[in-house]
Short mmCIF file of C-alpha atoms in Angstrom, two decimals:
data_model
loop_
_atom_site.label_atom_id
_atom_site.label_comp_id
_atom_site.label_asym_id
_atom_site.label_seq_id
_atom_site.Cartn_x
_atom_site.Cartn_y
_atom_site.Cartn_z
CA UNK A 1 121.13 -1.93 -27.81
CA UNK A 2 118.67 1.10 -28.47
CA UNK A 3 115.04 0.50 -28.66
CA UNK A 4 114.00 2.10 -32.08
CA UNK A 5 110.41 3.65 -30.80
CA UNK A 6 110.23 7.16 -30.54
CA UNK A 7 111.72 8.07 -27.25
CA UNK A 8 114.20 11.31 -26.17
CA UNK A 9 117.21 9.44 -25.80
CA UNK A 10 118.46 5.55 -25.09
CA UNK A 11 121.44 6.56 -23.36
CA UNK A 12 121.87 7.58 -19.27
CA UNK A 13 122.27 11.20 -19.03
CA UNK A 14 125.84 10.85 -17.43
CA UNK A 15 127.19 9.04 -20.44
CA UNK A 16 126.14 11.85 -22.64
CA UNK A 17 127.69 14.02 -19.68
CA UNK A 18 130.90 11.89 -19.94
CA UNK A 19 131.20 11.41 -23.52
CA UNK A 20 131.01 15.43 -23.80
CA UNK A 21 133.93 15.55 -21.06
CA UNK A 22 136.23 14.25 -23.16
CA UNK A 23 136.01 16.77 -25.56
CA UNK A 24 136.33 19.31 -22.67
CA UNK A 25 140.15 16.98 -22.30
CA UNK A 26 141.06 18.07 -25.44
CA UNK A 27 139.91 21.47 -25.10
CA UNK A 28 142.04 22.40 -22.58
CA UNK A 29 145.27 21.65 -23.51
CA UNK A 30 144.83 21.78 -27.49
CA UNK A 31 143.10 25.20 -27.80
CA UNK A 32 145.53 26.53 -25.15
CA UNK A 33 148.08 25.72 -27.41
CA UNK A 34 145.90 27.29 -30.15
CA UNK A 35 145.31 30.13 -28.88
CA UNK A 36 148.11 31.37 -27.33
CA UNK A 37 151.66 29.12 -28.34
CA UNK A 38 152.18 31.49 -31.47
CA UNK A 39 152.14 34.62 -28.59
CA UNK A 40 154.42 31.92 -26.11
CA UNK A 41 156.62 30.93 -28.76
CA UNK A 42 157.34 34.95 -30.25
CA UNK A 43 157.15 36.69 -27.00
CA UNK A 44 158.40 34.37 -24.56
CA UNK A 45 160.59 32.01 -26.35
CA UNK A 46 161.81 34.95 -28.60
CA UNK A 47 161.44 32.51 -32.03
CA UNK A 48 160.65 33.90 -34.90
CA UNK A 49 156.84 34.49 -36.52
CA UNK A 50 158.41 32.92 -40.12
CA UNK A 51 159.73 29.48 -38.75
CA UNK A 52 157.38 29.02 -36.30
CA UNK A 53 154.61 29.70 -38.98
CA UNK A 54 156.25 26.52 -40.52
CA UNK A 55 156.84 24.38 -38.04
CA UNK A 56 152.81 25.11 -37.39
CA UNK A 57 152.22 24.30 -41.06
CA UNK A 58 154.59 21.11 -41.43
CA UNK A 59 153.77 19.37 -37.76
CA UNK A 60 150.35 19.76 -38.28
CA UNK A 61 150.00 18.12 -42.11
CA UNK A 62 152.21 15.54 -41.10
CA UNK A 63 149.92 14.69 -38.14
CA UNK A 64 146.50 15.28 -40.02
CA UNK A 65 147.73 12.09 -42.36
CA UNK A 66 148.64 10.18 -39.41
CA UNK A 67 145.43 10.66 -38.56
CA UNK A 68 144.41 8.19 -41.15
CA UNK A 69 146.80 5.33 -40.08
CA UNK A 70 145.22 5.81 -36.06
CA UNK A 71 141.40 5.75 -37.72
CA UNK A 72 141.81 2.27 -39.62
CA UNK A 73 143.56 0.97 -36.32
CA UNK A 74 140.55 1.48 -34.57
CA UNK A 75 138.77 -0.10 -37.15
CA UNK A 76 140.82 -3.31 -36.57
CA UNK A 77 141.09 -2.94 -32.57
CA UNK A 78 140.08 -6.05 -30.58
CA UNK A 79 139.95 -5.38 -27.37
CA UNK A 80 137.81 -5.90 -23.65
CA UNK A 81 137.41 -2.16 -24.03
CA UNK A 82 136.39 -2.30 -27.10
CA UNK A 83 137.43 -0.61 -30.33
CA UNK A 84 137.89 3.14 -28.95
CA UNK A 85 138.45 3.22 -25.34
CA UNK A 86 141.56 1.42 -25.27
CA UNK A 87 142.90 4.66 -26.54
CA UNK A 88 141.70 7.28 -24.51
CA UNK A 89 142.90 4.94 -21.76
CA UNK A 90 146.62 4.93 -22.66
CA UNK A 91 146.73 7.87 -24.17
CA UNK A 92 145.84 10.26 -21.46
CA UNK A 93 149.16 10.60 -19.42
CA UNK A 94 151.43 11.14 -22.43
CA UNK A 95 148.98 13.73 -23.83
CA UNK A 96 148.85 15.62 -20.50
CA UNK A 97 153.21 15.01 -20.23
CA UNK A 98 153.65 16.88 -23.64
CA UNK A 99 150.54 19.12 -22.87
CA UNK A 100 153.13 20.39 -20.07
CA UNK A 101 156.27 20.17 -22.05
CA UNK A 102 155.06 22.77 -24.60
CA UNK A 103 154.64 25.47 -22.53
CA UNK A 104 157.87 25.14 -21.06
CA UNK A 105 161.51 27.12 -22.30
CA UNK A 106 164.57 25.23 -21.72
CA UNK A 107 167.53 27.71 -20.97
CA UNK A 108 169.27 26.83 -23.78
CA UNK A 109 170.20 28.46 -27.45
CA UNK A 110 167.87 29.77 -29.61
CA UNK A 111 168.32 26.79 -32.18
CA UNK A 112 168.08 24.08 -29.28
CA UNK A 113 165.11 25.94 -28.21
CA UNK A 114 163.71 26.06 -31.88
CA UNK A 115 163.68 22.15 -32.08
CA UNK A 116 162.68 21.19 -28.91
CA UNK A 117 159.37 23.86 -30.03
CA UNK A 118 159.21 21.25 -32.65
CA UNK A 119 159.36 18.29 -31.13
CA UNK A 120 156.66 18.86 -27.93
CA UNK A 121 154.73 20.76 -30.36
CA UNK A 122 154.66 18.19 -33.00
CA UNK A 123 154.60 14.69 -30.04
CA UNK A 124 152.18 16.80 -28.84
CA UNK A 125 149.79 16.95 -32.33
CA UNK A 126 150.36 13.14 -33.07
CA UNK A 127 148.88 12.29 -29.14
CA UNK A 128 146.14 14.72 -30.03
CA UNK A 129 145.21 12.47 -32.83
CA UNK A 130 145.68 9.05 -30.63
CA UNK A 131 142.76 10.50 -28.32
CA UNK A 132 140.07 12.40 -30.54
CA UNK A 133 140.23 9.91 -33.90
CA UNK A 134 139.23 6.97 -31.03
CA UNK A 135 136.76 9.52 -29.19
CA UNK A 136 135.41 10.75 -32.50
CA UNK A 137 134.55 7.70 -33.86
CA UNK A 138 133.26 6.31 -30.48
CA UNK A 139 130.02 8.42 -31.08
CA UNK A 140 128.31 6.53 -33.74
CA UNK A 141 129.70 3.68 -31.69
CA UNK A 142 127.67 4.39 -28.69
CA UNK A 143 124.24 4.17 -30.12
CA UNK A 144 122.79 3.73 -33.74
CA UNK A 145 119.99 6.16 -33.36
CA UNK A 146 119.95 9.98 -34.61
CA UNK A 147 118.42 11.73 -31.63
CA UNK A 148 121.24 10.20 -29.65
CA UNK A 149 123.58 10.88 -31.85
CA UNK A 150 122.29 14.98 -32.09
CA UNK A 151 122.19 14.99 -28.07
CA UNK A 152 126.20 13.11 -28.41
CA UNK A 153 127.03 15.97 -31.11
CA UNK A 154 125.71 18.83 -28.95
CA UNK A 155 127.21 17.07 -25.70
CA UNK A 156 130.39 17.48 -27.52
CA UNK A 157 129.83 21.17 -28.53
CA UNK A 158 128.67 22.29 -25.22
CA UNK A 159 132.36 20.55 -24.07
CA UNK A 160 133.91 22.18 -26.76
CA UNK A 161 132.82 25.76 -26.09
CA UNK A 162 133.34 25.26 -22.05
CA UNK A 163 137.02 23.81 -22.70
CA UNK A 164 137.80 27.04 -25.03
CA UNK A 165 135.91 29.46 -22.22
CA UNK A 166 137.86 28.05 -19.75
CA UNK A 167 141.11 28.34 -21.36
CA UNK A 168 141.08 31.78 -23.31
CA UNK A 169 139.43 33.61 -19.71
CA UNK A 170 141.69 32.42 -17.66
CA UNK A 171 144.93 31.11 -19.06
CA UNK A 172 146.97 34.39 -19.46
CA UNK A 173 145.44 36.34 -16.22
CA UNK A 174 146.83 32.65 -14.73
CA UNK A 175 149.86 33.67 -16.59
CA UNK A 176 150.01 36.58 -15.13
CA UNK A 177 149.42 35.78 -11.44
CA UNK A 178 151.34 32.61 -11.61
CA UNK A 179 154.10 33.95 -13.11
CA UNK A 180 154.61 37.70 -11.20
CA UNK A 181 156.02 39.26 -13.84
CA UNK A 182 157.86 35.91 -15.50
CA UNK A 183 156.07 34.48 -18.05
CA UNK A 184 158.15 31.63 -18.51
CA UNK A 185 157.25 30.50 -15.59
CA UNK A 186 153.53 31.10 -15.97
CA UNK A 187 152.80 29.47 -19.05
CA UNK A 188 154.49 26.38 -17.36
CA UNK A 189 152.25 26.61 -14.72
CA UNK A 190 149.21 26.81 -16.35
CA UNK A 191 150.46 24.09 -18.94
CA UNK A 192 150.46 21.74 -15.35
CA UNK A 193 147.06 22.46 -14.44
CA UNK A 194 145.31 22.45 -18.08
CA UNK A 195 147.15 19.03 -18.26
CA UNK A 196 146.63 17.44 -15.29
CA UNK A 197 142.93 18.54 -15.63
CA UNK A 198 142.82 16.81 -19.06
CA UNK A 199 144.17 13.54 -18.46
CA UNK A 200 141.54 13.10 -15.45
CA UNK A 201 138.55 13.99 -17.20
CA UNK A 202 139.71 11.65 -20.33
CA UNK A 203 139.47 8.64 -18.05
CA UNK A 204 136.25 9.87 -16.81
CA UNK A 205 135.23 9.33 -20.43
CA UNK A 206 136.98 6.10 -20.93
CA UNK A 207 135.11 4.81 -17.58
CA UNK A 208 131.49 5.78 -17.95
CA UNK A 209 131.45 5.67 -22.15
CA UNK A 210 130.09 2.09 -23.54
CA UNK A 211 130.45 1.07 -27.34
CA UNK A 212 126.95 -0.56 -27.90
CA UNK A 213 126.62 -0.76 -31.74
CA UNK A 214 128.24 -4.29 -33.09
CA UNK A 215 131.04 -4.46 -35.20
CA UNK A 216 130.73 -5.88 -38.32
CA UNK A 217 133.03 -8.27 -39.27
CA UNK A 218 136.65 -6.92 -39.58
CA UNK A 219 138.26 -6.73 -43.05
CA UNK A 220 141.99 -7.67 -44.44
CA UNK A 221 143.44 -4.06 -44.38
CA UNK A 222 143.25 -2.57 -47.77
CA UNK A 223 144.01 0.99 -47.44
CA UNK A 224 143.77 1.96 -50.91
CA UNK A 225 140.09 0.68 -51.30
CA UNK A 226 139.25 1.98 -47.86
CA UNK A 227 140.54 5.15 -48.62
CA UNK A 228 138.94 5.82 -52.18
CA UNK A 229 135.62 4.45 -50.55
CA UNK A 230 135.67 7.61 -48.20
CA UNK A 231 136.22 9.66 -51.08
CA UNK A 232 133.17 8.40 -52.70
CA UNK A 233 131.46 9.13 -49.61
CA UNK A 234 129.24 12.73 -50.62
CA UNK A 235 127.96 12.58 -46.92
CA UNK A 236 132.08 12.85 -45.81
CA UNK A 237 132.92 15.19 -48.77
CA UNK A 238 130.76 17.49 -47.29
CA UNK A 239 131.16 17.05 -43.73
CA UNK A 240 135.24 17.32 -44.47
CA UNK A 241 135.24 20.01 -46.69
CA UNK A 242 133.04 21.78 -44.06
CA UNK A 243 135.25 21.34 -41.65
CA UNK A 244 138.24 22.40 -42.82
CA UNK A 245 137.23 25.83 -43.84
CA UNK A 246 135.27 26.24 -40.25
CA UNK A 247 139.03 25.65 -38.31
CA UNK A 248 140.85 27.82 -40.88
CA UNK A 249 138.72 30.20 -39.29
CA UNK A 250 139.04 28.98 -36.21
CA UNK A 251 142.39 28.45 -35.47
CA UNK A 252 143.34 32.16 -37.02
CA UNK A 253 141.14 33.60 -34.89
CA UNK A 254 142.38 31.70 -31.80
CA UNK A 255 145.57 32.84 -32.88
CA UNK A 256 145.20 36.18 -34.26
CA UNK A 257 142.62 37.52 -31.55
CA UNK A 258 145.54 38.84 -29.05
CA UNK A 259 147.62 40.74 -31.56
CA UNK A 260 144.09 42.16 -32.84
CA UNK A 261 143.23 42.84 -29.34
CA UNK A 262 146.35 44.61 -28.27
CA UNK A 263 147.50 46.34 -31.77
CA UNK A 264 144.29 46.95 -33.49
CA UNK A 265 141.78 47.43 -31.17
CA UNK A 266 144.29 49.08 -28.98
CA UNK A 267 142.30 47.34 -25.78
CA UNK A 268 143.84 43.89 -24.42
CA UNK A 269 141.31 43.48 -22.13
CA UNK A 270 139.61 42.31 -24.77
CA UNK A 271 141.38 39.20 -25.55
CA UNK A 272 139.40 38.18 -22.39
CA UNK A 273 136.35 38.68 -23.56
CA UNK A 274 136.73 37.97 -27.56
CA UNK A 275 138.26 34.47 -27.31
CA UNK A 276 135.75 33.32 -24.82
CA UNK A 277 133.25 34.50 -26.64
CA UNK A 278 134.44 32.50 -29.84
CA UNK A 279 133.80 29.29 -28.25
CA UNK A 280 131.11 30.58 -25.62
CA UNK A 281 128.65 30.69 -27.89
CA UNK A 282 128.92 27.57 -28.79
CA UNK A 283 127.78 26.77 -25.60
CA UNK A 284 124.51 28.46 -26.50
CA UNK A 285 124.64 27.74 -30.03
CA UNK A 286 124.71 23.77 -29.05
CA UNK A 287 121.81 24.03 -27.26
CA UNK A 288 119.82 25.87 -30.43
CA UNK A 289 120.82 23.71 -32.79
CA UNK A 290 120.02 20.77 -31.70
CA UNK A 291 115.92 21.53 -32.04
CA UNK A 292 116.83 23.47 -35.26
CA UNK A 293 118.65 20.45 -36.57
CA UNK A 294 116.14 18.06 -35.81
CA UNK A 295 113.03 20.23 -37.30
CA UNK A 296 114.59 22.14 -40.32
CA UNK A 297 117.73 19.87 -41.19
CA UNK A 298 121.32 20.25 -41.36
CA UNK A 299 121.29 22.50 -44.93
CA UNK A 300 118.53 24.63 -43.93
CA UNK A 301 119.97 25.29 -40.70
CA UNK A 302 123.46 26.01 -41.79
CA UNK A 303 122.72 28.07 -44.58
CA UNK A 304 120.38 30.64 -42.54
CA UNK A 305 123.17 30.53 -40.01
CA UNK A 306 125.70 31.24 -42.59
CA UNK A 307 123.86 33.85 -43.83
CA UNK A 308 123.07 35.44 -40.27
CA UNK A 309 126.86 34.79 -39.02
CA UNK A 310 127.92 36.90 -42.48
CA UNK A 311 126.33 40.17 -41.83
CA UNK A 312 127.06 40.50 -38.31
CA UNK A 313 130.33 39.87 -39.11
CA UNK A 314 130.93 42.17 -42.21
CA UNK A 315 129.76 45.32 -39.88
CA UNK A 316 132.00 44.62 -37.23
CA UNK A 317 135.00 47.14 -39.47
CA UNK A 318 132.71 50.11 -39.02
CA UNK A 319 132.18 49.67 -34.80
CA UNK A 320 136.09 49.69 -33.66
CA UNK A 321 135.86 52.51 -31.65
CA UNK A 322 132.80 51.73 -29.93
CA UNK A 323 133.74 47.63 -28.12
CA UNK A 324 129.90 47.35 -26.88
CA UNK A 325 128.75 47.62 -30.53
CA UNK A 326 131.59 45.64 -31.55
CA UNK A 327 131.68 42.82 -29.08
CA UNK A 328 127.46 42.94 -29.36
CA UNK A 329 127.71 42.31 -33.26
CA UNK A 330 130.96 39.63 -32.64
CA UNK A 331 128.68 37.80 -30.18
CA UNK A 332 125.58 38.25 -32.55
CA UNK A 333 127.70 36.80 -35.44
CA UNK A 334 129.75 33.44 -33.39
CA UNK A 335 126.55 32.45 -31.64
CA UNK A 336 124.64 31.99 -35.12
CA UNK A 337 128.08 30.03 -36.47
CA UNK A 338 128.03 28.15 -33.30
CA UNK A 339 125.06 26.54 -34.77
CA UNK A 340 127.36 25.54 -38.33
CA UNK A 341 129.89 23.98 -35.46
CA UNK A 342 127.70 21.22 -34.15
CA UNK A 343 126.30 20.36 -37.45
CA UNK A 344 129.77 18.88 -38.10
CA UNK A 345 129.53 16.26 -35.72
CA UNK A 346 125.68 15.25 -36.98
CA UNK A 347 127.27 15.25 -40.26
CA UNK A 348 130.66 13.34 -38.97
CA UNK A 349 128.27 10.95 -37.63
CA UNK A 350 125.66 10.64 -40.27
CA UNK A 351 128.32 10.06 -42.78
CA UNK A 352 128.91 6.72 -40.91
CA UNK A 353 125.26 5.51 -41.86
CA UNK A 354 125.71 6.73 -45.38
CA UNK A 355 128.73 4.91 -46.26
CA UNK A 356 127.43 1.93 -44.87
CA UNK A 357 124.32 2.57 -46.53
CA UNK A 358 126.22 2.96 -50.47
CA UNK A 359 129.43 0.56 -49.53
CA UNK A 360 127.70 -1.81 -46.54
CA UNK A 361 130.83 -1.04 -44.24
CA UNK A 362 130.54 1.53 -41.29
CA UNK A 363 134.53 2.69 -41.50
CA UNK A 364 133.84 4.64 -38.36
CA UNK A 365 137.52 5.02 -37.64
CA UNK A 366 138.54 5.77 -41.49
CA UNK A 367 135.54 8.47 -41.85
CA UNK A 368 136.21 9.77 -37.99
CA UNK A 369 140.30 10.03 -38.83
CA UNK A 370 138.92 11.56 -42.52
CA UNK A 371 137.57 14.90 -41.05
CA UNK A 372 139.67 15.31 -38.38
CA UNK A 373 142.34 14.98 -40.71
CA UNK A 374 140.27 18.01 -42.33
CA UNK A 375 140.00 19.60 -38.71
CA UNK A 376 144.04 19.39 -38.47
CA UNK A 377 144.65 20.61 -41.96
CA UNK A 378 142.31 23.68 -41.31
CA UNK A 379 144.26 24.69 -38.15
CA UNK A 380 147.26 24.22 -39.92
CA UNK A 381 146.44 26.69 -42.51
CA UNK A 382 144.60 28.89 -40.43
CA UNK A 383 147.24 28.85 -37.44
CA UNK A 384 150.64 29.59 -40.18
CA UNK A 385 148.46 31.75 -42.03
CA UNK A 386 148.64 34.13 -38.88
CA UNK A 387 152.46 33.63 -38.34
CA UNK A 388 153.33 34.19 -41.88
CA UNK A 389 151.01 37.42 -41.97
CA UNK A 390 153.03 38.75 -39.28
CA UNK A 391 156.16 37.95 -40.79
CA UNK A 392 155.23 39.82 -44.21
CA UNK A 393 154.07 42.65 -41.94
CA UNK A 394 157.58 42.87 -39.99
CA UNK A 395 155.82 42.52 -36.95
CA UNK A 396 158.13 43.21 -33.85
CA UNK A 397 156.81 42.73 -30.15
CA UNK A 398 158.67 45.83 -29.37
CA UNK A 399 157.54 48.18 -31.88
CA UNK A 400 153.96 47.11 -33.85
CA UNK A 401 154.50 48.99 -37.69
CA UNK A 402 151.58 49.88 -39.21
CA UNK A 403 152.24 47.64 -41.57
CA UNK A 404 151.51 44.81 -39.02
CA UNK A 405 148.65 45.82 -37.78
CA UNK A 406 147.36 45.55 -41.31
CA UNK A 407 147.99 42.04 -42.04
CA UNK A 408 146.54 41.43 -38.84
CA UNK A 409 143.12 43.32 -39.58
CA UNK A 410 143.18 41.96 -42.82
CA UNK A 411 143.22 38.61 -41.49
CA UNK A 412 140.65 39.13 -38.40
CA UNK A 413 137.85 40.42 -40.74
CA UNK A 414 138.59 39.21 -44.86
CA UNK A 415 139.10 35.54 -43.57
CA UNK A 416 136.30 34.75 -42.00
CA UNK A 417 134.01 36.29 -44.50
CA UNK A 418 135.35 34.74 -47.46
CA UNK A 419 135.24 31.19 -45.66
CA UNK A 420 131.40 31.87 -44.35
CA UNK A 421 130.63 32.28 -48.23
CA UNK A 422 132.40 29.13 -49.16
CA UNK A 423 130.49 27.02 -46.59
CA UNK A 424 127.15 28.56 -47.55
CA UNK A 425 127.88 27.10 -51.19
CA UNK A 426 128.95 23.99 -49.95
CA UNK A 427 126.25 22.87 -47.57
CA UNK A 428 123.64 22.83 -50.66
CA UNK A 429 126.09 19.34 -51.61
CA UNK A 430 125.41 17.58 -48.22
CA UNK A 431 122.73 14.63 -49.52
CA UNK A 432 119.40 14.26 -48.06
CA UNK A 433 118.85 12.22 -44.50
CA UNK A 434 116.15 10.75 -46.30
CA UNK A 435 118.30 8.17 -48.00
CA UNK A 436 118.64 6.83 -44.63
CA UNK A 437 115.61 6.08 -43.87
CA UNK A 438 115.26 2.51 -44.00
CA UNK A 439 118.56 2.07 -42.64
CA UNK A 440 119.68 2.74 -38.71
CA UNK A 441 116.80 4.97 -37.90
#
């Protein structure tokens, strides 16, 4: 295990390299489906915005409690692998087999087509949570001490944000030149490579990762307790809450960006450079927090972010007509939230050492399973939010109203704001490090 004197980091560089790989897995095939299955499923699939808003909403709370059932598996897993791997192990084929089955239409009616939409798309979700719950709670797994963890954490946003550039540049021009004017066919092309790219680079993980922190002794299952421990948890209230308002706003932006792009903005080259930009600063952003982090502390941080992130964002209305100005203050504004992104994992991960620290159990499954059941949730609501706005604005792929493209700027720039205000109030909750102190530092 980790020395405890001051040092950089315990861990070789190409775990760190590896574990942050395995986010890139997800990446690709999740926020492809993110991003642009709402735009498959309404223009290519010809479903409607209204039931496919629901079948977003329903799979995805459904799957976010499952969530809960995978995380106090782990906690109970016995295995040569360990506690985690086993999953990533036999869970990366199936993931990238439904990762291609989503982006696929059947030739068959539009009802048959409607529930086999819902079953890939919801299969799909549950695998989701059979990988990242394991991965997730691998972190705190793989070494006890917080500069490790901080370097894991910003590992896994630097994945992140390459998984979502990769994706949102180059998933519809691979559309588009796969498919030569079909983009049936394209999307099931680039469903195969995203796929078969994601299951290789999840046993990458799963090879090079090691779980080095012991496991305490394993506990008769008692969900109840378990669960109403977590909730006790401030460090995971926090970290949860968080969460799930940063993925409403992600996942409606993901979603929302190409209507915005093509109907608002009148410019659809711009869904090129908007989505990548979402997640590419967190490529930067990883790489600033981590020293901010470390020297000013996770509310500090956040809330200047928060702050920052708000008014670039709030001008953005006034610059439509001029995209350099626009994309300049968009960039301005997602590279300061980028920061707010990989303080959830810290926080994820410090939450660990807190509940062990008020309840003398480590839960890392439970707590891991506990915000990505906030993660799932948030995408849920921020993912039907968008289909349902289109619905209530009549929106027709043939002929955008103008009633439309107002739900859909009312969505791109009230919903973020409103949800950067609510984080900046609830980061002041998130207890002091300090407590830890004598305890796994």
């Amino acid at each position: 295990m980790c020395s405890e004197k001051k040092r950089e980091s315990c861990l070789p560089r190409r775990e760190v390299i590896a574990y942050g790989l395995g986010d890139v897995s997800a990446s690709l095939v999740w926020n492809a489906v993110s991003a642009f299955a709402l735009l498959f499923y309404t223009d290519v699939a010809l479903l409607p915005a209204a039931a496919i808003g629901t079948l977003f909403f329903v799979s995805r709370i459904v799957d976010a409690f499952f969530d809960v059932g995978i995380g106090l598996a782990v906690d109970r897993t016995l295995s040569r692998w360990g506690r985690a791997r086993p999953y990533l192990l036999f869970g990366a084929l199936p993931f990238g087999v439904f990762g291609v089955l989503t982006f696929y239409v059947p030739d068959i009616g539009s009802d048959a087509r409607f529930y086999y939409a819902l079953i890939t798309y919801f299969v799909l979700g549950l695998l989701l949570s059979v990988i990242t719950i394991p991965y997730s709670a691998m972190l705190p797994m793989m070494s006890n001490h917080s500069k490790d963890r901080i370097d894991l954490s910003a590992a896994r946003s630097v994945a992140t944000s390459l998984g979502v550039i990769v994706v949102t540049a180059l998933f519809m021009p691979g559309v588009a030149y796969f498919g030569n004017g079909d983009q049936a066919h394209g999307f099931f092309v680039m469903g195969i490579i995203t796929s078969i790219a994601a299951t290789v680079l999840l046993l990458y993980c799963f090879a090079l990762c090691k779980e080095r922190v012991p496991a305490p002794p394993t506990e008769a299952l008692n969900i109840k307790t378990d669960v109403l421990k977590m909730f006790k948890n401030r460090a995971w209230n926090v970290a949860s809450g968080f969460a799930l308002l940063n993925f409403i706003r992600f996942g409606a932006l993901l979603s929302v960006t190409p209507y915005f792009a093509i109907n608002v903005l009148k410019q659809p080259w711009m869904i090129s450079v908007l989505l990548p930009t979402l997640s590419g600063t967190l490529l930067v952003g990883a790489f600033l927090a981590r020293p901010l982090l470390n020297r000013f502390g996770i509310v500090k941080a956040d809330t200047w972010a928060l702050i920052a992130g708000f008014i670039c964002y709030a001008a953005l209305p006034f610059f439509e007509q001029q995209p350099a100005v626009f994309i300049t203050l968009y960039v301005a504004s997602s590279l300061f939230i980028s920061i707010t992104m990989t303080s959830i994992y810290a926080m994820a991960s410090e939450a660990v050492d807190f509940h062990q620290h008020w309840f003398g159990t480590r839960q890392e499954g439970l707590l891991a399973a506990g915000v990505s059941l906030a993660i799932k949730i948030g995408m849920a609501f921020g993912t039907a939010g968008v289909a349902y706005a289109l619905a209530w604005g009549n929106y027709d792929p043939s002929a955008v109203s103008d009633s439309a493209a107002q739900a859909i700027s009312l969505v791109y720039y009230a919903l973020p704001l409103v949800i950067f205000a609510l984080q900046g109030v609830l980061i002041q909750c998130y207890p002091a490090s300090t407590l830890l102190s004598n305890t796994h530092r």
